[in-house]
Amino acid sequence: MLSARLVLREIPRCNMLLQNRINIPPSILNYSSSSKVNDKEDDVFLRVKVQPIVRENESLDNKRARLIYQSRKRGILETDLLLSRFAAAYLKTMTPEELDEYDSLLNELDWDIYYWATRNYRTSPLPEKWKNSKILERLQEFSQNKEKEILRMPTLDRFK
């Protein structure tokens, strides 16, 4: 079994190889580690955050369609359910500025979005840029499921 120290030592070298091989800017490949997390030594956290694609002159209809897809197809069931239901409820009525903010939120990592939406800041601290976010505030309110509904993926006709 590889030790965490070996993995940590090799990550920068792998980053260099990836950058040289496929021309990835250094700012995209990030990792962090801690010598002591949850009272365990040598835990390694690999956080790869890919920079979002810059979309110029995207129509509001195309943006809404893309955000529907990105809300439904996250890869983590909990986040899929939460964001797809939120998008079905609010995406139609969002202003262009709110759509931009929601688009920016969707560029965050899935578990971070989930923990922020459920106000679990011990697991994933809320960054300064999201502390006054109206969209995140609305998502947090929505995530409480005050109606106590059984959560299911909304059908696509709910987005029309």
CSV table of N, CA and C in Angstrom, one decimal:
chain,number,residue,atom,x,y,z
A,1,MET,N,0.8,-1.2,0.0
A,1,MET,CA,0.0,0.0,0.0
A,1,MET,C,0.9,1.2,0.0
A,2,LEU,N,0.5,2.2,-0.8
A,2,LEU,CA,1.3,3.4,-0.9
A,2,LEU,C,1.1,4.3,0.4
A,3,SER,N,2.1,4.8,0.9
A,3,SER,CA,1.9,5.7,2.0
A,3,SER,C,1.5,7.1,1.5
A,4,ALA,N,0.8,7.8,2.4
A,4,ALA,CA,0.4,9.2,2.1
A,4,ALA,C,1.6,10.1,1.7
A,5,ARG,N,2.7,9.9,2.4
A,5,ARG,CA,3.9,10.7,2.1
A,5,ARG,C,4.4,10.5,0.7
A,6,LEU,N,4.4,9.2,0.2
A,6,LEU,CA,4.8,9.0,-1.2
A,6,LEU,C,3.8,9.6,-2.1
A,7,VAL,N,2.5,9.5,-1.9
A,7,VAL,CA,1.5,10.2,-2.8
A,7,VAL,C,1.8,11.7,-2.8
A,8,LEU,N,2.0,12.3,-1.6
A,8,LEU,CA,2.2,13.7,-1.6
A,8,LEU,C,3.5,14.1,-2.3
A,9,ARG,N,4.5,13.3,-2.2
A,9,ARG,CA,5.7,13.6,-2.9
A,9,ARG,C,5.5,13.5,-4.5
A,10,GLU,N,4.7,12.6,-4.9
A,10,GLU,CA,4.5,12.4,-6.3
A,10,GLU,C,3.5,13.3,-7.0
A,11,ILE,N,2.6,13.9,-6.2
A,11,ILE,CA,1.6,14.8,-6.8
A,11,ILE,C,2.2,15.9,-7.6
A,12,PRO,N,3.1,16.7,-7.1
A,12,PRO,CA,3.7,17.8,-7.9
A,12,PRO,C,4.3,17.3,-9.2
A,13,ARG,N,5.0,16.2,-9.2
A,13,ARG,CA,5.6,15.6,-10.4
A,13,ARG,C,4.5,15.2,-11.4
A,14,CYS,N,3.4,14.7,-10.9
A,14,CYS,CA,2.3,14.3,-11.8
A,14,CYS,C,1.7,15.6,-12.4
A,15,ASN,N,1.5,16.6,-11.6
A,15,ASN,CA,1.0,17.9,-12.1
A,15,ASN,C,1.9,18.4,-13.2
A,16,MET,N,3.2,18.3,-13.1
A,16,MET,CA,4.1,18.8,-14.1
A,16,MET,C,3.9,18.0,-15.4
A,17,LEU,N,3.9,16.7,-15.2
A,17,LEU,CA,3.7,15.8,-16.4
A,17,LEU,C,2.4,16.1,-17.1
A,18,LEU,N,1.3,16.3,-16.4
A,18,LEU,CA,0.0,16.6,-17.0
A,18,LEU,C,0.0,17.9,-17.7
A,19,GLN,N,0.6,18.9,-17.0
A,19,GLN,CA,0.7,20.2,-17.6
A,19,GLN,C,1.5,20.2,-18.9
A,20,ASN,N,2.6,19.5,-18.9
A,20,ASN,CA,3.4,19.5,-20.1
A,20,ASN,C,2.7,18.6,-21.2
A,21,ARG,N,2.0,17.6,-20.9
A,21,ARG,CA,1.5,16.7,-21.8
A,21,ARG,C,0.2,17.2,-22.5
A,22,ILE,N,-0.6,17.9,-21.7
A,22,ILE,CA,-1.9,18.4,-22.3
A,22,ILE,C,-2.1,19.9,-22.1
A,23,ASN,N,-1.0,20.6,-21.9
A,23,ASN,CA,-1.1,22.0,-21.8
A,23,ASN,C,-2.1,22.6,-20.8
A,24,ILE,N,-2.1,22.1,-19.6
A,24,ILE,CA,-3.0,22.5,-18.6
A,24,ILE,C,-2.3,23.6,-17.8
A,25,PRO,N,-3.0,24.8,-17.6
A,25,PRO,CA,-2.4,25.8,-16.8
A,25,PRO,C,-2.2,25.4,-15.4
A,26,PRO,N,-1.1,25.8,-14.7
A,26,PRO,CA,-0.9,25.3,-13.3
A,26,PRO,C,-2.0,25.6,-12.3
A,27,SER,N,-2.7,26.7,-12.6
A,27,SER,CA,-3.8,27.1,-11.6
A,27,SER,C,-4.9,26.1,-11.5
A,28,ILE,N,-5.1,25.2,-12.5
A,28,ILE,CA,-6.2,24.3,-12.5
A,28,ILE,C,-6.0,23.1,-11.6
A,29,LEU,N,-4.7,22.6,-11.6
A,29,LEU,CA,-4.4,21.4,-10.8
A,29,LEU,C,-4.0,21.8,-9.4
A,30,ASN,N,-4.8,21.6,-8.4
A,30,ASN,CA,-4.5,22.0,-7.1
A,30,ASN,C,-4.7,20.8,-6.2
A,31,TYR,N,-3.9,20.7,-5.1
A,31,TYR,CA,-4.1,19.7,-4.1
A,31,TYR,C,-3.8,20.3,-2.8
A,32,SER,N,-4.3,19.7,-1.8
A,32,SER,CA,-4.0,20.2,-0.4
A,32,SER,C,-3.8,18.9,0.4
A,33,SER,N,-3.1,19.1,1.5
A,33,SER,CA,-2.8,18.0,2.4
A,33,SER,C,-2.7,18.5,3.8
A,34,SER,N,-2.9,17.6,4.7
A,34,SER,CA,-2.8,18.0,6.1
A,34,SER,C,-2.1,16.9,6.8
A,35,SER,N,-1.2,17.2,7.7
A,35,SER,CA,-0.5,16.2,8.5
A,35,SER,C,-1.4,15.6,9.6
A,36,LYS,N,-2.5,16.3,9.9
A,36,LYS,CA,-3.4,15.8,10.9
A,36,LYS,C,-4.8,16.3,10.7
A,37,VAL,N,-5.6,15.4,10.2
A,37,VAL,CA,-7.0,15.7,10.0
A,37,VAL,C,-7.9,14.6,10.6
A,38,ASN,N,-8.8,15.0,11.4
A,38,ASN,CA,-9.7,14.1,12.1
A,38,ASN,C,-8.9,13.1,13.0
A,39,ASP,N,-7.8,13.6,13.6
A,39,ASP,CA,-6.9,12.8,14.4
A,39,ASP,C,-6.2,11.6,13.7
A,40,LYS,N,-6.2,11.7,12.4
A,40,LYS,CA,-5.5,10.7,11.6
A,40,LYS,C,-4.3,11.3,11.0
A,41,GLU,N,-3.1,10.7,11.0
A,41,GLU,CA,-1.9,11.3,10.4
A,41,GLU,C,-1.9,11.0,8.9
A,42,ASP,N,-1.3,11.9,8.2
A,42,ASP,CA,-1.0,11.7,6.8
A,42,ASP,C,-2.3,11.6,5.9
A,43,ASP,N,-3.4,12.2,6.2
A,43,ASP,CA,-4.5,12.2,5.3
A,43,ASP,C,-4.2,13.1,4.2
A,44,VAL,N,-4.6,12.7,3.0
A,44,VAL,CA,-4.4,13.5,1.8
A,44,VAL,C,-5.7,13.8,1.2
A,45,PHE,N,-5.9,15.1,0.8
A,45,PHE,CA,-7.1,15.5,0.1
A,45,PHE,C,-6.7,15.9,-1.3
A,46,LEU,N,-7.2,15.4,-2.3
A,46,LEU,CA,-7.0,15.8,-3.6
A,46,LEU,C,-8.2,16.5,-4.1
A,47,ARG,N,-8.1,17.8,-4.4
A,47,ARG,CA,-9.2,18.6,-4.9
A,47,ARG,C,-8.8,19.2,-6.2
A,48,VAL,N,-9.4,18.6,-7.2
A,48,VAL,CA,-9.2,19.1,-8.6
A,48,VAL,C,-10.3,20.0,-9.0
A,49,LYS,N,-10.1,21.2,-9.2
A,49,LYS,CA,-11.1,22.2,-9.6
A,49,LYS,C,-10.8,22.7,-11.0
A,50,VAL,N,-11.6,22.3,-12.0
A,50,VAL,CA,-11.4,22.7,-13.4
A,50,VAL,C,-12.0,24.1,-13.6
A,51,GLN,N,-11.3,24.9,-14.2
A,51,GLN,CA,-11.8,26.3,-14.5
A,51,GLN,C,-13.0,26.2,-15.4
A,52,PRO,N,-14.1,27.0,-15.2
A,52,PRO,CA,-15.2,26.9,-16.1
A,52,PRO,C,-14.9,27.4,-17.5
A,53,ILE,N,-15.7,26.9,-18.4
A,53,ILE,CA,-15.6,27.4,-19.8
A,53,ILE,C,-16.2,28.8,-19.8
A,54,VAL,N,-15.5,29.7,-20.5
A,54,VAL,CA,-16.0,31.0,-20.7
A,54,VAL,C,-17.0,31.0,-21.8
A,55,ARG,N,-18.2,31.4,-21.6
A,55,ARG,CA,-19.3,31.4,-22.6
A,55,ARG,C,-19.6,32.8,-22.9
A,56,GLU,N,-19.4,33.2,-24.1
A,56,GLU,CA,-19.7,34.6,-24.5
A,56,GLU,C,-21.0,34.6,-25.3
A,57,ASN,N,-21.8,35.6,-25.1
A,57,ASN,CA,-23.0,35.8,-25.9
A,57,ASN,C,-24.0,34.6,-25.8
A,58,GLU,N,-24.0,33.9,-24.7
A,58,GLU,CA,-24.9,32.8,-24.5
A,58,GLU,C,-26.3,33.3,-24.3
A,59,SER,N,-27.3,32.9,-25.0
A,59,SER,CA,-28.7,33.3,-24.9
A,59,SER,C,-29.2,32.8,-23.5
A,60,LEU,N,-30.2,33.5,-23.0
A,60,LEU,CA,-30.8,33.1,-21.7
A,60,LEU,C,-31.5,31.7,-21.8
A,61,ASP,N,-32.1,31.4,-23.0
A,61,ASP,CA,-32.7,30.1,-23.1
A,61,ASP,C,-31.6,29.0,-23.1
A,62,ASN,N,-30.5,29.2,-23.8
A,62,ASN,CA,-29.4,28.3,-23.8
A,62,ASN,C,-28.8,28.1,-22.4
A,63,LYS,N,-28.7,29.3,-21.7
A,63,LYS,CA,-28.1,29.2,-20.4
A,63,LYS,C,-29.0,28.4,-19.4
A,64,ARG,N,-30.3,28.7,-19.5
A,64,ARG,CA,-31.2,27.9,-18.6
A,64,ARG,C,-31.2,26.4,-19.0
A,65,ALA,N,-31.1,26.1,-20.2
A,65,ALA,CA,-31.1,24.7,-20.6
A,65,ALA,C,-29.8,24.0,-20.1
A,66,ARG,N,-28.7,24.7,-20.2
A,66,ARG,CA,-27.4,24.2,-19.7
A,66,ARG,C,-27.4,24.1,-18.2
A,67,LEU,N,-28.0,25.0,-17.5
A,67,LEU,CA,-28.1,25.0,-16.0
A,67,LEU,C,-29.0,23.9,-15.6
A,68,ILE,N,-30.1,23.6,-16.3
A,68,ILE,CA,-30.9,22.4,-16.0
A,68,ILE,C,-30.1,21.2,-16.1
A,69,TYR,N,-29.4,21.0,-17.2
A,69,TYR,CA,-28.5,19.8,-17.3
A,69,TYR,C,-27.5,19.7,-16.2
A,70,GLN,N,-26.8,20.8,-15.9
A,70,GLN,CA,-25.8,20.8,-14.9
A,70,GLN,C,-26.4,20.6,-13.5
A,71,SER,N,-27.6,21.0,-13.3
A,71,SER,CA,-28.2,20.8,-12.0
A,71,SER,C,-28.6,19.3,-11.8
A,72,ARG,N,-29.0,18.6,-12.9
A,72,ARG,CA,-29.5,17.3,-12.9
A,72,ARG,C,-28.4,16.2,-12.9
A,73,LYS,N,-27.3,16.5,-13.5
A,73,LYS,CA,-26.2,15.5,-13.8
A,73,LYS,C,-24.9,15.9,-13.1
A,74,ARG,N,-25.0,15.9,-11.8
A,74,ARG,CA,-23.8,16.3,-11.0
A,74,ARG,C,-22.9,15.1,-10.8
A,75,GLY,N,-23.4,13.9,-10.5
A,75,GLY,CA,-22.6,12.8,-10.2
A,75,GLY,C,-22.8,12.3,-8.7
A,76,ILE,N,-23.3,13.1,-7.9
A,76,ILE,CA,-23.6,12.7,-6.5
A,76,ILE,C,-25.1,12.8,-6.3
A,77,LEU,N,-25.7,11.7,-5.9
A,77,LEU,CA,-27.2,11.7,-5.8
A,77,LEU,C,-27.8,12.8,-5.0
A,78,GLU,N,-27.2,13.0,-3.8
A,78,GLU,CA,-27.7,14.0,-2.9
A,78,GLU,C,-27.8,15.4,-3.6
A,79,THR,N,-26.7,15.8,-4.2
A,79,THR,CA,-26.6,17.1,-4.9
A,79,THR,C,-27.5,17.1,-6.1
A,80,ASP,N,-27.6,16.0,-6.9
A,80,ASP,CA,-28.5,15.9,-8.0
A,80,ASP,C,-29.9,16.2,-7.6
A,81,LEU,N,-30.4,15.5,-6.5
A,81,LEU,CA,-31.7,15.7,-6.1
A,81,LEU,C,-32.0,17.1,-5.6
A,82,LEU,N,-31.1,17.7,-4.8
A,82,LEU,CA,-31.3,19.0,-4.3
A,82,LEU,C,-31.3,20.1,-5.4
A,83,LEU,N,-30.3,20.0,-6.3
A,83,LEU,CA,-30.1,21.1,-7.3
A,83,LEU,C,-31.2,20.9,-8.4
A,84,SER,N,-31.5,19.7,-8.8
A,84,SER,CA,-32.5,19.5,-9.8
A,84,SER,C,-33.9,20.0,-9.3
A,85,ARG,N,-34.3,19.7,-8.1
A,85,ARG,CA,-35.5,20.2,-7.6
A,85,ARG,C,-35.5,21.7,-7.4
A,86,PHE,N,-34.4,22.3,-7.0
A,86,PHE,CA,-34.2,23.7,-6.8
A,86,PHE,C,-34.4,24.4,-8.2
A,87,ALA,N,-33.7,23.8,-9.2
A,87,ALA,CA,-33.8,24.4,-10.6
A,87,ALA,C,-35.2,24.3,-11.1
A,88,ALA,N,-35.9,23.2,-10.9
A,88,ALA,CA,-37.3,23.1,-11.4
A,88,ALA,C,-38.2,24.1,-10.7
A,89,ALA,N,-37.9,24.5,-9.5
A,89,ALA,CA,-38.7,25.4,-8.8
A,89,ALA,C,-38.4,26.9,-9.1
A,90,TYR,N,-37.1,27.2,-9.4
A,90,TYR,CA,-36.7,28.6,-9.4
A,90,TYR,C,-36.1,29.1,-10.7
A,91,LEU,N,-35.6,28.2,-11.5
A,91,LEU,CA,-34.8,28.6,-12.7
A,91,LEU,C,-35.6,29.4,-13.7
A,92,LYS,N,-36.9,29.1,-13.9
A,92,LYS,CA,-37.7,29.8,-14.9
A,92,LYS,C,-37.8,31.3,-14.5
A,93,THR,N,-37.8,31.6,-13.2
A,93,THR,CA,-38.1,33.0,-12.8
A,93,THR,C,-36.8,33.8,-12.4
A,94,MET,N,-35.6,33.2,-12.5
A,94,MET,CA,-34.4,33.9,-12.2
A,94,MET,C,-34.1,35.0,-13.2
A,95,THR,N,-33.6,36.1,-12.6
A,95,THR,CA,-33.1,37.2,-13.5
A,95,THR,C,-31.8,36.8,-14.1
A,96,PRO,N,-31.3,37.5,-15.1
A,96,PRO,CA,-30.0,37.2,-15.7
A,96,PRO,C,-28.9,37.2,-14.7
A,97,GLU,N,-28.9,38.1,-13.7
A,97,GLU,CA,-27.9,38.2,-12.7
A,97,GLU,C,-27.9,37.0,-11.8
A,98,GLU,N,-29.2,36.6,-11.4
A,98,GLU,CA,-29.3,35.4,-10.6
A,98,GLU,C,-28.8,34.1,-11.3
A,99,LEU,N,-29.1,34.1,-12.6
A,99,LEU,CA,-28.6,32.9,-13.4
A,99,LEU,C,-27.1,32.9,-13.4
A,100,ASP,N,-26.5,34.1,-13.5
A,100,ASP,CA,-25.0,34.1,-13.5
A,100,ASP,C,-24.5,33.6,-12.1
A,101,GLU,N,-25.1,34.0,-11.1
A,101,GLU,CA,-24.7,33.6,-9.7
A,101,GLU,C,-24.9,32.1,-9.5
A,102,TYR,N,-26.0,31.6,-10.0
A,102,TYR,CA,-26.3,30.2,-9.9
A,102,TYR,C,-25.3,29.4,-10.8
A,103,ASP,N,-25.0,29.9,-12.0
A,103,ASP,CA,-24.0,29.3,-12.8
A,103,ASP,C,-22.6,29.2,-12.1
A,104,SER,N,-22.3,30.3,-11.4
A,104,SER,CA,-21.0,30.3,-10.7
A,104,SER,C,-21.0,29.3,-9.5
A,105,LEU,N,-22.2,29.2,-8.9
A,105,LEU,CA,-22.3,28.2,-7.8
A,105,LEU,C,-22.1,26.8,-8.3
A,106,LEU,N,-22.7,26.5,-9.5
A,106,LEU,CA,-22.6,25.2,-10.0
A,106,LEU,C,-21.1,24.8,-10.4
A,107,ASN,N,-20.3,25.8,-10.5
A,107,ASN,CA,-18.9,25.5,-10.8
A,107,ASN,C,-18.1,25.1,-9.6
A,108,GLU,N,-18.7,25.1,-8.4
A,108,GLU,CA,-18.1,24.6,-7.2
A,108,GLU,C,-18.1,23.1,-7.1
A,109,LEU,N,-17.4,22.5,-6.3
A,109,LEU,CA,-17.4,21.1,-6.1
A,109,LEU,C,-18.7,20.6,-5.5
A,110,ASP,N,-19.1,19.4,-5.9
A,110,ASP,CA,-20.4,18.9,-5.6
A,110,ASP,C,-20.7,18.8,-4.0
A,111,TRP,N,-19.7,18.2,-3.3
A,111,TRP,CA,-19.9,18.1,-1.9
A,111,TRP,C,-19.9,19.4,-1.2
A,112,ASP,N,-19.1,20.3,-1.7
A,112,ASP,CA,-19.1,21.7,-1.1
A,112,ASP,C,-20.5,22.3,-1.2
A,113,ILE,N,-21.1,22.2,-2.4
A,113,ILE,CA,-22.4,22.8,-2.6
A,113,ILE,C,-23.4,22.1,-1.7
A,114,TYR,N,-23.3,20.8,-1.6
A,114,TYR,CA,-24.3,20.1,-0.7
A,114,TYR,C,-24.1,20.5,0.8
A,115,TYR,N,-22.9,20.6,1.2
A,115,TYR,CA,-22.6,21.0,2.6
A,115,TYR,C,-23.0,22.4,2.9
A,116,TRP,N,-22.7,23.3,1.9
A,116,TRP,CA,-23.1,24.7,2.1
A,116,TRP,C,-24.7,24.8,2.1
A,117,ALA,N,-25.3,24.1,1.2
A,117,ALA,CA,-26.8,24.2,1.1
A,117,ALA,C,-27.4,23.7,2.4
A,118,THR,N,-26.8,22.7,3.0
A,118,THR,CA,-27.4,22.1,4.3
A,118,THR,C,-26.7,22.8,5.5
A,119,ARG,N,-26.0,23.8,5.3
A,119,ARG,CA,-25.3,24.6,6.4
A,119,ARG,C,-24.4,23.7,7.2
A,120,ASN,N,-23.7,22.8,6.6
A,120,ASN,CA,-22.8,22.0,7.4
A,120,ASN,C,-21.4,22.6,7.2
A,121,TYR,N,-21.1,23.7,7.8
A,121,TYR,CA,-19.9,24.4,7.6
A,121,TYR,C,-18.7,23.8,8.3
A,122,ARG,N,-18.9,22.9,9.3
A,122,ARG,CA,-17.8,22.2,9.9
A,122,ARG,C,-17.1,21.3,8.9
A,123,THR,N,-17.9,20.7,8.0
A,123,THR,CA,-17.3,19.8,7.0
A,123,THR,C,-16.7,20.5,5.9
A,124,SER,N,-17.4,21.6,5.4
A,124,SER,CA,-16.9,22.4,4.3
A,124,SER,C,-17.1,23.9,4.6
A,125,PRO,N,-16.2,24.6,5.1
A,125,PRO,CA,-16.4,26.0,5.5
A,125,PRO,C,-16.9,26.8,4.3
A,126,LEU,N,-17.7,27.7,4.6
A,126,LEU,CA,-18.3,28.6,3.5
A,126,LEU,C,-17.3,29.7,3.2
A,127,PRO,N,-16.9,29.7,1.9
A,127,PRO,CA,-16.0,30.8,1.5
A,127,PRO,C,-16.6,32.2,1.6
A,128,GLU,N,-15.8,33.2,1.7
A,128,GLU,CA,-16.3,34.6,1.9
A,128,GLU,C,-17.2,35.0,0.7
A,129,LYS,N,-16.8,34.5,-0.5
A,129,LYS,CA,-17.6,35.0,-1.7
A,129,LYS,C,-19.0,34.5,-1.7
A,130,TRP,N,-19.4,33.5,-0.9
A,130,TRP,CA,-20.7,33.0,-0.9
A,130,TRP,C,-21.5,33.4,0.4
A,131,LYS,N,-20.9,34.2,1.3
A,131,LYS,CA,-21.6,34.5,2.5
A,131,LYS,C,-22.8,35.4,2.3
A,132,ASN,N,-22.8,36.2,1.3
A,132,ASN,CA,-24.0,37.1,1.1
A,132,ASN,C,-24.7,36.8,-0.2
A,133,SER,N,-24.6,35.5,-0.6
A,133,SER,CA,-25.3,35.1,-1.8
A,133,SER,C,-26.8,34.9,-1.6
A,134,LYS,N,-27.6,35.5,-2.4
A,134,LYS,CA,-29.0,35.4,-2.4
A,134,LYS,C,-29.4,34.0,-2.9
A,135,ILE,N,-28.7,33.5,-4.0
A,135,ILE,CA,-29.0,32.2,-4.5
A,135,ILE,C,-28.7,31.1,-3.5
A,136,LEU,N,-27.6,31.2,-2.8
A,136,LEU,CA,-27.2,30.2,-1.8
A,136,LEU,C,-28.2,30.2,-0.7
A,137,GLU,N,-28.6,31.4,-0.3
A,137,GLU,CA,-29.6,31.6,0.8
A,137,GLU,C,-30.9,30.9,0.4
A,138,ARG,N,-31.3,31.1,-0.8
A,138,ARG,CA,-32.6,30.5,-1.3
A,138,ARG,C,-32.4,29.0,-1.4
A,139,LEU,N,-31.3,28.5,-1.8
A,139,LEU,CA,-31.0,27.1,-1.8
A,139,LEU,C,-31.0,26.5,-0.4
A,140,GLN,N,-30.4,27.2,0.5
A,140,GLN,CA,-30.4,26.7,1.9
A,140,GLN,C,-31.9,26.6,2.5
A,141,GLU,N,-32.7,27.6,2.2
A,141,GLU,CA,-34.1,27.6,2.6
A,141,GLU,C,-34.8,26.4,1.9
A,142,PHE,N,-34.5,26.2,0.6
A,142,PHE,CA,-35.2,25.1,-0.1
A,142,PHE,C,-34.7,23.8,0.4
A,143,SER,N,-33.5,23.6,0.8
A,143,SER,CA,-33.0,22.3,1.3
A,143,SER,C,-33.6,21.8,2.6
A,144,GLN,N,-34.2,22.7,3.3
A,144,GLN,CA,-34.9,22.3,4.6
A,144,GLN,C,-36.1,21.4,4.3
A,145,ASN,N,-36.6,21.4,3.1
A,145,ASN,CA,-37.8,20.6,2.8
A,145,ASN,C,-38.9,20.7,3.9
A,146,LYS,N,-39.3,21.9,4.1
A,146,LYS,CA,-40.3,22.1,5.1
A,146,LYS,C,-41.6,21.4,4.9
A,147,GLU,N,-41.9,21.0,3.6
A,147,GLU,CA,-43.2,20.3,3.3
A,147,GLU,C,-43.0,18.8,3.6
A,148,LYS,N,-41.8,18.4,3.9
A,148,LYS,CA,-41.5,17.0,4.2
A,148,LYS,C,-41.8,16.0,3.1
A,149,GLU,N,-41.5,16.5,1.9
A,149,GLU,CA,-41.8,15.7,0.7
A,149,GLU,C,-40.8,14.6,0.6
A,150,ILE,N,-41.2,13.5,-0.1
A,150,ILE,CA,-40.2,12.5,-0.4
A,150,ILE,C,-39.5,13.0,-1.7
A,151,LEU,N,-38.2,13.1,-1.7
A,151,LEU,CA,-37.5,13.7,-2.8
A,151,LEU,C,-37.3,12.7,-3.9
A,152,ARG,N,-37.7,13.2,-5.1
A,152,ARG,CA,-37.5,12.4,-6.4
A,152,ARG,C,-37.0,13.4,-7.4
A,153,MET,N,-36.3,12.9,-8.4
A,153,MET,CA,-35.8,13.7,-9.5
A,153,MET,C,-37.0,14.2,-10.2
A,154,PRO,N,-37.1,15.6,-10.4
A,154,PRO,CA,-38.3,16.1,-11.2
A,154,PRO,C,-38.2,15.7,-12.6
A,155,THR,N,-39.4,15.5,-13.2
A,155,THR,CA,-39.4,15.2,-14.7
A,155,THR,C,-39.1,16.5,-15.4
A,156,LEU,N,-38.6,16.3,-16.6
A,156,LEU,CA,-38.2,17.5,-17.4
A,156,LEU,C,-39.3,18.4,-17.8
A,157,ASP,N,-40.6,18.0,-17.8
A,157,ASP,CA,-41.7,18.9,-18.1
A,157,ASP,C,-41.9,19.9,-17.0
A,158,ARG,N,-41.3,19.7,-15.8
A,158,ARG,CA,-41.4,20.7,-14.7
A,158,ARG,C,-40.5,21.9,-15.0
A,159,PHE,N,-39.6,21.8,-15.9
A,159,PHE,CA,-38.7,22.9,-16.2
A,159,PHE,C,-39.3,23.9,-17.3
A,160,LYS,N,-40.4,23.5,-17.9
A,160,LYS,CA,-40.9,24.3,-19.0
A,160,LYS,C,-41.8,25.5,-18.5
